[in-house]
Amino acid sequence: MAFDSLAAFLSMGGYAPYVWPAYGATLLLLLGVVCHLSLERRRLWRELRRRARRERHQSRDGGTTP
Amino acid sequence: MWAFIHKLGSPKVFYALSARLSPWFWTAAAVLIGTGGVWGLAFAPADYQQGDSFRIIYVHVPAAFLAQSIFVVMALAGLVFMVWKIKLADMAATAMAPLGAGMTFVALLSGAVWGVPTWGTWWQWDARLTSMLILFFLYIGVIALRGAFGSRDAGSRAASVLTMVGVINIPIIKYSVDWWYTLHQPATFSITSRPAMPTEMWLPLLIMVLGFYSFFIAVTLTRTRNEILRRESSKRWVRDLVGEAG
Amino acid sequence: MSRPEARSAIVSPDRARGVDASLTSALYATMRRDLILLLRRPGAVLNPLAFFALVITLFPIGISPDPELLAIIAPGLLWVAALLAALLSLDGLFREDAEDGALEQLLLAPHPLPALALAKVAVHWLTTGLPLALMAPVLGVMLSLPLGSYGVLALSLALGSATLSVIGAIGAALTVGVSRGGVLLSLLVLPLYVPVLIFGAGAVQAAIAGSGVAAHLALLGALLAAALVFAPWAIAASLRISLNG
């Protein structure tokens, strides 16, 4: 362990205001991409399912409404 | 061999294949980035000159590597799309662009932040940071151009041409900026002039780079699947897929 | 028995009807048409020059009239202003022809599109790049540019603006189908202008410092050669994309 205590680790040898924002930004990007990914996937699936349901209704009613 | 590539080109086959592949890359990315990050932050020795601020390298270098390789992969995907008309290649290129821009931005941010203790200012016209900034504008240009056209196909083809033109210019820009920087070299400490890193310093870096690349592959696989759902939603196999799951 | 008359018997149908359809005549015709169109509307040629002069006059007002300071930043200012002026005039390169259908005729022509596109780019350089290069020394005086660098300024601008026109034409071809494509054009093309700006402004600064200028001009020439080799194909592909939609 390169640091002798948690406090030393957090202070990062006095460079905390530089190291942590850099790591924070990277983590933000990684998590942001993952969240955006799954949200986009869920939204697409919901849309597709809604369209499938609408088509099923139309075919059942003999397709009267366009 | 070509039959396989052509089969892979069909969205239906790719959709099923990537469903099996991407979990592996997601776990590899999580494990590698997790261990590399902790190792680099907590266990790697501090740099004798820069102290602990050097630990930003474990984030800056992988992001910078990824930023440049994503652009090259996008250009290759563009070439495949333009030459063999494989639509899947363009879907992949569309999926990669935002991640590439994000990685370039993070590389810029971490590079600038890293420079603060050494140069004392938030932005220093260092050769690599300047090239990275220009690469960021290239990404924005490609993304903006892709969306500027009415028809998606024209936008894709235009973006592919621009990506290929851009990828030819990246080395030219890099060398001319390096040359420009050495010409106006202010007498300051530059990150590169350091002795070779000892193994316990570059090993976590290697792990982080591998982690970032598997993250890139995982994201590309999954976002391309989303793109397939978006573009092929009217196709029969997608409706059956939704029907089954619905 | 290769008497000239026998050989001339095999005459292409166009020649028979007195129509000279060779590539050189097509290029000549395209350039001639564009030059005539541009000279009929002097505004198209004078606007970039007026813009160039105006931008140069803004800097002393914005920064400071002090000659020493201006002399230091003069090469960079002149080059950036010339670059922006060339960029401004790029938007019209293909737009008018696209609107009145002339561009479609160009695509349908039997001659290779990259060559025809290059002819149009050459006209653009003649009507914007060259005038800017000739005008730059005059503006250099206003920025108290040190003596001995005026020749290099004009030469580097003339050489560099050719590359700017060729690379810019790719952006113009890509955005010809896009409404309000002007801003997008500059977003696409400016990153690609960076090497030209570096070596162009570097040439003038080297001339001021008295060190060798040959390296800079050689690199500018190399950039132009590379652009001339790769860009026409990209311009042709971009035109086909923009028009076929």
Coordinates of C-alpha atoms in Angstrom, one line a residue:
Chain A
M1 CA 0.0 0.0 0.0
A2 CA 1.6 3.3 -1.1
F3 CA -0.2 5.3 1.6
D4 CA 0.1 4.7 5.3
S5 CA -3.4 5.8 6.2
L6 CA -6.8 6.5 4.6
A7 CA -6.4 10.2 5.3
A8 CA -3.0 10.2 3.4
F9 CA -4.7 8.3 0.6
L10 CA -7.6 10.8 0.3
S11 CA -5.2 13.8 0.4
M12 CA -3.2 12.0 -2.4
G13 CA 0.0 13.6 -1.3
G14 CA -1.5 17.1 -1.5
Y15 CA -2.7 16.6 -5.1
A16 CA -6.2 15.6 -4.1
P17 CA -7.8 18.6 -6.0
Y18 CA -6.2 17.3 -9.2
V19 CA -6.3 13.5 -9.0
W20 CA -9.9 13.1 -7.7
P21 CA -11.6 15.4 -10.3
A22 CA -9.7 13.5 -13.1
Y23 CA -10.9 10.1 -11.8
G24 CA -14.3 11.5 -11.0
A25 CA -14.8 12.7 -14.6
T26 CA -13.7 9.4 -16.0
L27 CA -16.0 7.5 -13.7
L28 CA -18.8 9.9 -14.6
L29 CA -18.2 9.2 -18.3
L30 CA -18.1 5.4 -17.9
L31 CA -21.2 5.3 -15.7
G32 CA -23.0 7.8 -17.9
V33 CA -22.4 5.8 -21.0
V34 CA -23.6 2.6 -19.3
C35 CA -26.8 4.3 -18.0
H36 CA -27.5 6.0 -21.3
L37 CA -27.0 2.6 -22.9
S38 CA -29.6 0.7 -20.8
L39 CA -32.1 3.6 -20.8
E40 CA -31.9 3.8 -24.6
R41 CA -32.4 0.0 -24.8
R42 CA -35.4 0.0 -22.5
R43 CA -37.0 2.9 -24.4
L44 CA -36.5 1.1 -27.7
W45 CA -38.0 -2.1 -26.4
R46 CA -41.0 -0.3 -24.9
E47 CA -41.6 1.4 -28.3
L48 CA -41.3 -1.8 -30.2
R49 CA -43.7 -3.6 -27.8
R50 CA -46.2 -0.8 -28.0
R51 CA -46.1 -0.9 -31.8
A52 CA -46.5 -4.7 -31.8
R53 CA -49.5 -4.4 -29.5
R54 CA -51.1 -1.7 -31.7
E55 CA -50.6 -3.8 -34.8
R56 CA -52.2 -6.8 -33.1
H57 CA -55.3 -4.7 -32.2
Q58 CA -55.5 -3.5 -35.7
S59 CA -55.3 -6.9 -37.2
R60 CA -57.9 -8.2 -34.7
D61 CA -60.4 -5.4 -35.6
G62 CA -60.1 -6.2 -39.2
G63 CA -57.8 -3.2 -39.7
T64 CA -60.7 -0.7 -39.9
T65 CA -58.8 2.2 -38.4
P66 CA -55.6 3.1 -40.4
Chain B
M1 CA -13.9 -16.7 -44.6
W2 CA -15.8 -14.3 -46.7
A3 CA -19.0 -16.2 -46.2
F4 CA -18.6 -15.7 -42.5
I5 CA -17.9 -12.0 -42.7
H6 CA -20.9 -11.6 -45.0
K7 CA -23.1 -13.5 -42.6
L8 CA -21.8 -11.4 -39.8
G9 CA -22.8 -8.4 -41.8
S10 CA -26.5 -9.3 -41.5
P11 CA -28.0 -7.5 -38.5
K12 CA -30.0 -10.5 -37.4
V13 CA -26.9 -12.7 -37.0
F14 CA -24.9 -9.9 -35.4
Y15 CA -27.8 -9.2 -32.9
A16 CA -27.7 -12.8 -31.7
L17 CA -23.9 -13.1 -31.7
S18 CA -23.4 -9.9 -29.8
A19 CA -25.9 -10.9 -27.2
R20 CA -23.6 -13.8 -26.4
L21 CA -20.4 -11.8 -26.6
S22 CA -21.1 -8.5 -24.8
P23 CA -21.5 -9.9 -21.3
W24 CA -18.0 -11.3 -21.4
F25 CA -16.6 -7.9 -22.4
W26 CA -18.7 -6.1 -19.8
T27 CA -17.3 -8.3 -17.0
A28 CA -13.7 -8.0 -18.4
A29 CA -14.0 -4.3 -18.5
A30 CA -15.4 -4.1 -14.9
V31 CA -12.7 -6.4 -13.5
L32 CA -9.8 -4.8 -15.4
I33 CA -10.8 -1.2 -14.8
G34 CA -11.6 -2.0 -11.1
T35 CA -8.2 -3.7 -10.4
G36 CA -6.2 -1.3 -12.5
G37 CA -7.8 1.7 -10.9
V38 CA -7.3 0.6 -7.4
W39 CA -3.8 -0.7 -8.1
G40 CA -2.8 2.6 -9.8
L41 CA -4.4 4.8 -7.2
A42 CA -3.4 3.0 -4.0
F43 CA -0.6 0.6 -4.6
A44 CA 1.6 1.9 -7.3
P45 CA 4.6 3.9 -6.0
A46 CA 4.5 7.7 -6.3
D47 CA 6.5 9.4 -9.0
Y48 CA 9.8 10.8 -7.6
Q49 CA 9.3 14.1 -9.3
Q50 CA 5.6 14.7 -9.5
G51 CA 4.5 12.8 -6.4
D52 CA 1.0 11.5 -6.4
S53 CA -0.3 13.8 -9.1
F54 CA 1.2 11.4 -11.6
R55 CA -1.5 8.8 -10.8
I56 CA -3.7 10.7 -13.2
I57 CA -1.7 8.9 -15.9
Y58 CA -3.9 5.7 -15.2
V59 CA -6.9 7.6 -16.5
H60 CA -5.3 10.1 -19.0
V61 CA -3.3 7.6 -21.1
P62 CA -6.1 5.0 -21.6
A63 CA -8.6 7.7 -22.5
A64 CA -6.1 9.2 -24.9
F65 CA -5.3 5.8 -26.5
L66 CA -9.0 5.0 -26.8
A67 CA -9.8 8.5 -28.3
Q68 CA -7.4 8.0 -31.1
S69 CA -8.2 4.3 -31.8
I70 CA -11.9 4.8 -31.8
F71 CA -11.5 7.4 -34.6
V72 CA -9.4 4.9 -36.6
V73 CA -12.0 2.2 -36.1
M74 CA -14.8 4.5 -37.1
A75 CA -12.9 5.3 -40.3
L76 CA -12.5 1.5 -41.0
A77 CA -16.2 1.0 -40.4
G78 CA -16.9 3.9 -42.8
L79 CA -14.7 2.4 -45.4
V80 CA -16.5 -1.0 -45.1
F81 CA -19.9 0.8 -45.3
M82 CA -18.9 2.8 -48.4
V83 CA -17.2 0.0 -50.2
W84 CA -19.2 -3.1 -49.4
K85 CA -22.4 -1.3 -48.5
I86 CA -22.7 -3.3 -45.2
K87 CA -25.2 -1.2 -43.2
L88 CA -24.1 -2.8 -40.0
A89 CA -20.7 -1.1 -40.3
D90 CA -22.4 2.3 -40.3
M91 CA -24.5 1.4 -37.3
A92 CA -21.3 0.5 -35.4
A93 CA -19.7 3.8 -36.5
T94 CA -22.8 5.7 -35.4
A95 CA -22.6 3.9 -32.0
M96 CA -18.9 4.6 -31.5
A97 CA -18.8 8.3 -32.2
P98 CA -20.2 9.7 -28.9
L99 CA -18.0 7.4 -26.9
G100 CA -15.0 8.6 -28.8
A101 CA -15.9 12.2 -28.2
G102 CA -16.4 11.5 -24.5
M103 CA -13.1 9.8 -24.2
T104 CA -11.3 12.7 -26.0
F105 CA -13.0 15.1 -23.6
V106 CA -11.9 13.1 -20.6
A107 CA -8.4 12.8 -21.9
L108 CA -8.3 16.6 -22.4
L109 CA -9.7 17.2 -18.9
S110 CA -7.4 14.8 -17.2
G111 CA -4.4 16.1 -19.2
A112 CA -5.2 19.7 -18.3
V113 CA -5.8 18.9 -14.6
W114 CA -2.6 16.9 -14.6
G115 CA -0.7 19.9 -16.0
V116 CA -1.9 22.3 -13.2
P117 CA 0.6 21.3 -10.5
T118 CA 3.4 21.1 -13.1
W119 CA 2.6 24.2 -15.2
G120 CA 0.5 26.2 -12.8
T121 CA -2.2 27.0 -15.3
W122 CA -5.4 25.2 -16.2
W123 CA -4.7 25.1 -19.9
Q124 CA -1.2 24.8 -21.4
W125 CA -0.7 24.7 -25.2
D126 CA 1.2 21.4 -24.9
A127 CA 1.6 19.6 -28.1
R128 CA -0.4 16.5 -27.2
L129 CA -3.2 18.4 -25.5
T130 CA -3.5 20.6 -28.6
S131 CA -3.7 17.6 -30.9
M132 CA -6.2 16.1 -28.6
L133 CA -8.3 19.3 -28.8
I134 CA -8.3 19.2 -32.6
L135 CA -9.3 15.5 -32.5
F136 CA -12.2 16.5 -30.3
F137 CA -13.3 19.0 -32.9
L138 CA -13.0 16.3 -35.6
Y139 CA -15.4 14.1 -33.5
I140 CA -17.9 16.9 -33.1
G141 CA -17.7 17.6 -36.9
V142 CA -18.4 13.9 -37.7
I143 CA -21.3 13.7 -35.3
A144 CA -22.8 17.1 -36.5
L145 CA -22.5 16.1 -40.1
R146 CA -24.1 12.8 -39.6
G147 CA -27.2 14.5 -38.2
A148 CA -27.3 17.4 -40.7
F149 CA -28.9 15.5 -43.5
G150 CA -32.6 14.7 -44.1
S151 CA -32.1 11.1 -45.1
R152 CA -30.1 9.0 -42.7
D153 CA -28.4 7.2 -45.5
A154 CA -26.9 10.4 -46.9
G155 CA -25.8 11.5 -43.4
S156 CA -24.1 8.2 -42.9
R157 CA -22.3 8.3 -46.2
A158 CA -21.2 11.9 -45.7
A159 CA -20.0 11.2 -42.1
S160 CA -18.1 8.1 -43.5
V161 CA -16.3 10.3 -46.1
L162 CA -15.4 12.9 -43.4
T163 CA -14.2 10.3 -41.0
M164 CA -11.9 8.9 -43.7
V165 CA -10.6 12.3 -44.6
G166 CA -10.1 13.0 -40.9
V167 CA -8.2 9.9 -40.2
I168 CA -5.7 10.7 -43.0
N169 CA -5.2 14.1 -41.4
I170 CA -4.7 12.9 -37.8
P171 CA -1.0 12.0 -38.2
I172 CA -0.4 15.2 -40.3
I173 CA -2.0 17.3 -37.6
K174 CA -0.2 15.4 -34.8
Y175 CA 3.3 15.9 -36.4
S176 CA 2.7 19.5 -37.4
V177 CA 1.5 20.4 -33.9
D178 CA 4.5 18.6 -32.4
W179 CA 6.7 20.5 -34.7
W180 CA 5.0 23.8 -33.9
Y181 CA 5.3 23.1 -30.2
T182 CA 9.1 22.3 -30.3
L183 CA 9.5 25.5 -32.4
H184 CA 7.8 27.6 -29.7
Q185 CA 8.9 25.4 -26.8
P186 CA 8.6 27.4 -23.6
A187 CA 11.2 26.1 -21.2
T188 CA 8.8 24.1 -19.1
F189 CA 8.7 20.6 -17.7
S190 CA 7.1 18.3 -20.3
I191 CA 5.3 15.1 -19.2
T192 CA 7.3 12.9 -21.6
S193 CA 10.8 13.7 -20.5
R194 CA 10.9 11.2 -17.7
P195 CA 13.0 8.0 -17.2
A196 CA 11.3 4.7 -18.3
M197 CA 8.6 3.7 -15.8
P198 CA 9.4 0.8 -13.4
T199 CA 7.2 -2.3 -13.9
E200 CA 5.0 -1.8 -10.8
M201 CA 4.1 1.6 -12.4
W202 CA 3.3 0.6 -15.9
L203 CA 1.6 -2.7 -15.1
P204 CA -1.5 -1.1 -13.7
L205 CA -1.4 1.2 -16.7
L206 CA -1.5 -1.8 -19.1
I207 CA -4.4 -3.3 -17.1
M208 CA -6.3 0.0 -17.3
V209 CA -5.7 0.3 -21.1
L210 CA -7.0 -3.3 -21.6
G211 CA -9.9 -2.4 -19.4
F212 CA -10.8 0.7 -21.4
Y213 CA -10.5 -1.3 -24.7
S214 CA -12.8 -4.0 -23.4
F215 CA -15.2 -1.3 -22.2
F216 CA -15.1 0.2 -25.7
I217 CA -15.9 -3.2 -27.3
A218 CA -18.7 -3.9 -24.9
V219 CA -20.2 -0.5 -25.4
T220 CA -19.9 -0.7 -29.2
L221 CA -21.5 -4.2 -29.3
T222 CA -24.4 -3.1 -27.1
R223 CA -25.0 0.3 -28.7
T224 CA -24.9 -1.3 -32.2
R225 CA -27.7 -3.6 -31.0
N226 CA -29.7 -0.6 -30.0
E227 CA -29.0 1.0 -33.4
I228 CA -30.2 -2.3 -35.0
L229 CA -33.4 -2.2 -33.1
R230 CA -33.9 1.4 -34.0
R231 CA -33.3 1.0 -37.8
E232 CA -34.6 -2.5 -38.4
S233 CA -37.8 -2.1 -36.2
S234 CA -40.0 -2.7 -39.3
K235 CA -38.3 -6.0 -40.1
R236 CA -40.1 -9.3 -39.5
W237 CA -37.4 -10.8 -37.3
V238 CA -37.5 -7.8 -35.0
R239 CA -41.3 -8.0 -34.7
D240 CA -41.0 -11.7 -33.9
L241 CA -38.4 -10.9 -31.3
V242 CA -40.7 -8.4 -29.7
G243 CA -43.6 -10.7 -30.1
E244 CA -41.9 -13.5 -28.2
A245 CA -40.7 -11.2 -25.4
G246 CA -43.9 -9.1 -25.5
Chain C
M1 CA 0.5 2.0 -95.1
S2 CA -0.2 4.3 -92.2
R3 CA -1.0 7.3 -94.3
P4 CA -2.4 10.1 -92.1
E5 CA -5.7 10.1 -94.0
A6 CA -6.3 6.4 -93.2
R7 CA -5.7 7.0 -89.5
S8 CA -7.9 10.0 -89.4
A9 CA -10.7 8.0 -90.9
I10 CA -11.3 6.6 -87.4
V11 CA -12.8 9.7 -86.0
S12 CA -14.8 9.8 -82.8
P13 CA -18.5 10.7 -83.5
D14 CA -18.2 13.9 -81.5
R15 CA -15.2 15.2 -83.5
A16 CA -17.2 14.4 -86.6
R17 CA -19.9 16.8 -85.5
G18 CA -17.2 19.4 -84.6
V19 CA -17.8 18.9 -80.9
D20 CA -14.4 18.6 -79.0
A21 CA -15.3 16.4 -76.0
S22 CA -11.8 15.8 -74.7
L23 CA -11.1 16.1 -71.0
T24 CA -8.9 19.2 -71.4
S25 CA -11.5 21.1 -73.3
A26 CA -14.1 20.1 -70.6
L27 CA -11.9 21.4 -67.9
Y28 CA -11.2 24.5 -69.9
A29 CA -14.9 25.0 -70.5
T30 CA -15.7 24.5 -66.8
M31 CA -13.1 27.0 -65.6
R32 CA -14.0 29.5 -68.3
R33 CA -17.7 29.3 -67.3
D34 CA -17.0 29.7 -63.6
L35 CA -14.6 32.6 -64.2
I36 CA -17.1 34.4 -66.4
L37 CA -19.8 33.9 -63.8
L38 CA -17.6 35.2 -61.0
L39 CA -16.4 38.2 -63.0
R40 CA -19.9 39.1 -63.8
R41 CA -20.6 39.6 -60.1
P42 CA -17.5 41.4 -58.7
G43 CA -19.0 41.1 -55.3
A44 CA -18.1 37.4 -55.2
V45 CA -14.5 38.3 -55.6
L46 CA -14.3 41.5 -53.6
N47 CA -16.2 40.3 -50.6
P48 CA -13.5 38.0 -49.2
L49 CA -10.9 40.8 -49.7
A50 CA -13.1 43.4 -47.9
F51 CA -13.6 40.8 -45.1
F52 CA -9.9 40.3 -44.9
A53 CA -9.1 44.0 -44.6
L54 CA -11.9 44.5 -42.1
V55 CA -10.8 41.7 -39.8
I56 CA -7.2 43.0 -39.9
T57 CA -8.3 46.5 -38.9
L58 CA -10.3 45.1 -36.0
F59 CA -7.2 43.6 -34.3
P60 CA -5.3 46.8 -33.6
I61 CA -8.5 48.3 -32.3
G62 CA -9.2 45.2 -30.2
I63 CA -5.6 44.6 -29.0
S64 CA -3.4 47.7 -29.1
P65 CA -2.0 50.1 -31.8
D66 CA 1.5 49.6 -30.4
P67 CA 3.7 48.7 -33.4
E68 CA 6.1 46.4 -31.5
L69 CA 3.2 44.3 -30.2
L70 CA 1.5 44.3 -33.6
A71 CA 4.7 43.3 -35.4
I72 CA 5.0 40.2 -33.2
I73 CA 1.4 39.0 -33.8
A74 CA 1.2 40.2 -37.4
P75 CA 2.1 37.0 -39.2
G76 CA -0.4 34.9 -37.3
L77 CA -3.1 37.5 -37.6
L78 CA -2.6 37.9 -41.4
W79 CA -2.7 34.1 -41.9
V80 CA -5.7 33.5 -39.7
A81 CA -7.7 36.3 -41.3
A82 CA -6.8 35.1 -44.8
L83 CA -7.8 31.6 -43.8
L84 CA -11.2 32.7 -42.5
A85 CA -11.7 34.9 -45.6
A86 CA -11.0 31.8 -47.9
L87 CA -13.3 29.7 -45.7
L88 CA -16.1 32.3 -46.0
S89 CA -16.1 32.2 -49.8
L90 CA -16.1 28.3 -49.9
D91 CA -19.8 28.1 -49.1
G92 CA -20.7 29.5 -52.5
L93 CA -18.4 27.1 -54.4
F94 CA -21.0 24.5 -55.2
R95 CA -24.1 26.1 -53.8
E96 CA -25.2 28.2 -56.7
D97 CA -24.6 25.4 -59.2
A98 CA -26.5 23.0 -57.0
E99 CA -29.5 25.3 -56.9
D100 CA -29.8 25.9 -60.6
G101 CA -29.0 22.3 -61.5
A102 CA -25.6 22.9 -63.1
L103 CA -24.0 20.6 -60.6
E104 CA -26.1 17.7 -61.8
Q105 CA -24.9 18.3 -65.3
L106 CA -21.4 18.1 -64.0
L107 CA -22.1 14.8 -62.3
L108 CA -23.7 13.5 -65.6
A109 CA -20.7 14.6 -67.7
P110 CA -18.8 11.7 -69.3
H111 CA -15.6 13.2 -67.9
P112 CA -14.2 12.1 -64.5
L113 CA -15.8 14.1 -61.7
P114 CA -12.7 14.5 -59.6
A115 CA -11.0 16.4 -62.5
L116 CA -14.0 18.6 -63.0
A117 CA -14.2 19.3 -59.3
L118 CA -10.6 20.2 -59.3
A119 CA -11.2 22.7 -62.1
K120 CA -13.9 24.4 -60.0
V121 CA -11.5 24.4 -57.0
A122 CA -8.8 26.0 -59.2
V123 CA -11.1 28.8 -60.2
H124 CA -12.0 29.3 -56.5
W125 CA -8.3 29.6 -55.7
L126 CA -7.7 32.0 -58.6
T127 CA -10.6 34.3 -57.5
T128 CA -10.0 34.2 -53.7
G129 CA -6.7 32.6 -52.7
L130 CA -4.5 34.5 -55.1
P131 CA -6.1 38.0 -54.5
L132 CA -5.8 37.4 -50.7
A133 CA -2.1 36.6 -51.1
L134 CA -1.5 39.7 -53.2
M135 CA -3.4 41.9 -50.8
A136 CA -1.7 40.6 -47.6
P137 CA 1.5 42.6 -47.9
V138 CA -0.6 45.8 -48.0
L139 CA -2.3 44.9 -44.8
G140 CA 1.1 43.7 -43.4
V141 CA 2.2 47.4 -43.6
M142 CA -0.8 48.3 -41.4
L143 CA 0.3 45.8 -38.8
S144 CA 3.9 47.1 -39.1
L145 CA 5.1 43.7 -40.2
P146 CA 8.9 43.7 -40.2
L147 CA 10.5 44.2 -43.6
G148 CA 11.9 41.3 -45.5
S149 CA 8.9 39.1 -44.8
Y150 CA 6.4 40.6 -47.3
G151 CA 7.6 38.4 -50.1
V152 CA 7.4 35.2 -48.0
L153 CA 4.0 36.3 -46.7
A154 CA 2.5 36.6 -50.2
L155 CA 4.2 33.4 -51.4
S156 CA 3.2 31.3 -48.4
L157 CA -0.4 32.6 -48.6
A158 CA -0.6 31.8 -52.3
L159 CA 0.8 28.3 -51.8
G160 CA -1.2 27.7 -48.6
S161 CA -4.5 29.0 -49.9
A162 CA -4.4 26.5 -52.7
T163 CA -4.4 23.7 -50.1
L164 CA -7.1 25.6 -48.2
S165 CA -9.3 25.7 -51.3
V166 CA -8.8 22.0 -52.1
I167 CA -9.4 20.7 -48.5
G168 CA -12.2 23.3 -48.1
A169 CA -13.9 22.0 -51.2
I170 CA -14.4 18.6 -49.5
G171 CA -16.3 20.4 -46.7
A172 CA -18.2 22.5 -49.3
A173 CA -19.2 19.4 -51.2
L174 CA -20.3 17.6 -48.0
T175 CA -22.5 20.5 -46.9
V176 CA -23.9 21.7 -50.2
G177 CA -27.1 19.7 -49.6
V178 CA -27.5 20.9 -46.0
S179 CA -29.6 24.0 -45.4
R180 CA -27.6 26.7 -43.6
G181 CA -24.5 24.6 -44.0
G182 CA -22.1 27.5 -43.6
V183 CA -21.4 27.0 -39.9
L184 CA -21.2 23.3 -40.3
L185 CA -18.7 23.7 -43.2
S186 CA -16.3 25.7 -40.9
L187 CA -16.7 23.1 -38.2
L188 CA -15.7 20.4 -40.5
V189 CA -12.9 22.1 -42.3
L190 CA -11.1 24.2 -39.7
P191 CA -9.4 21.3 -37.9
L192 CA -8.0 20.2 -41.2
Y193 CA -6.6 23.7 -41.8
V194 CA -4.3 23.5 -38.7
P195 CA -1.2 22.1 -40.4
V196 CA -1.5 24.6 -43.3
L197 CA -1.8 27.5 -40.7
I198 CA 1.2 26.2 -38.7
F199 CA 3.6 26.0 -41.6
G200 CA 2.2 29.1 -43.3
A201 CA 2.5 31.4 -40.3
G202 CA 5.7 29.6 -39.4
A203 CA 7.2 30.6 -42.8
V204 CA 6.5 34.3 -42.2
Q205 CA 7.9 34.1 -38.7
A206 CA 11.0 32.4 -39.9
A207 CA 11.4 35.1 -42.6
I208 CA 11.2 37.7 -39.8
A209 CA 13.6 35.9 -37.6
G210 CA 15.9 35.6 -40.6
S211 CA 16.2 31.8 -40.4
G212 CA 15.6 29.5 -43.3
V213 CA 12.2 29.7 -45.0
A214 CA 12.7 26.8 -47.4
A215 CA 11.6 24.1 -44.9
H216 CA 8.2 25.8 -44.3
L217 CA 7.5 26.4 -48.0
A218 CA 8.6 22.9 -48.9
L219 CA 6.2 21.5 -46.3
L220 CA 3.4 23.8 -47.6
G221 CA 4.1 22.4 -51.1
A222 CA 4.0 18.8 -49.7
L223 CA 0.6 19.5 -48.1
L224 CA -0.6 20.8 -51.4
A225 CA 0.7 17.8 -53.3
A226 CA -1.0 15.4 -50.8
A227 CA -4.2 17.4 -50.9
L228 CA -4.2 17.3 -54.7
V229 CA -3.8 13.5 -54.7
F230 CA -6.4 12.6 -52.1
A231 CA -9.0 15.4 -52.1
P232 CA -10.5 15.2 -55.6
W233 CA -11.8 11.7 -54.9
A234 CA -13.3 12.8 -51.6
I235 CA -14.9 15.9 -53.3
A236 CA -16.4 13.7 -56.0
A237 CA -17.7 11.2 -53.5
S238 CA -19.1 14.0 -51.4
L239 CA -20.8 15.6 -54.4
R240 CA -22.5 12.4 -55.3
I241 CA -23.7 11.9 -51.7
S242 CA -25.0 15.4 -51.4
L243 CA -26.9 15.4 -54.7
N244 CA -28.2 11.8 -54.7
G245 CA -29.4 12.4 -51.1

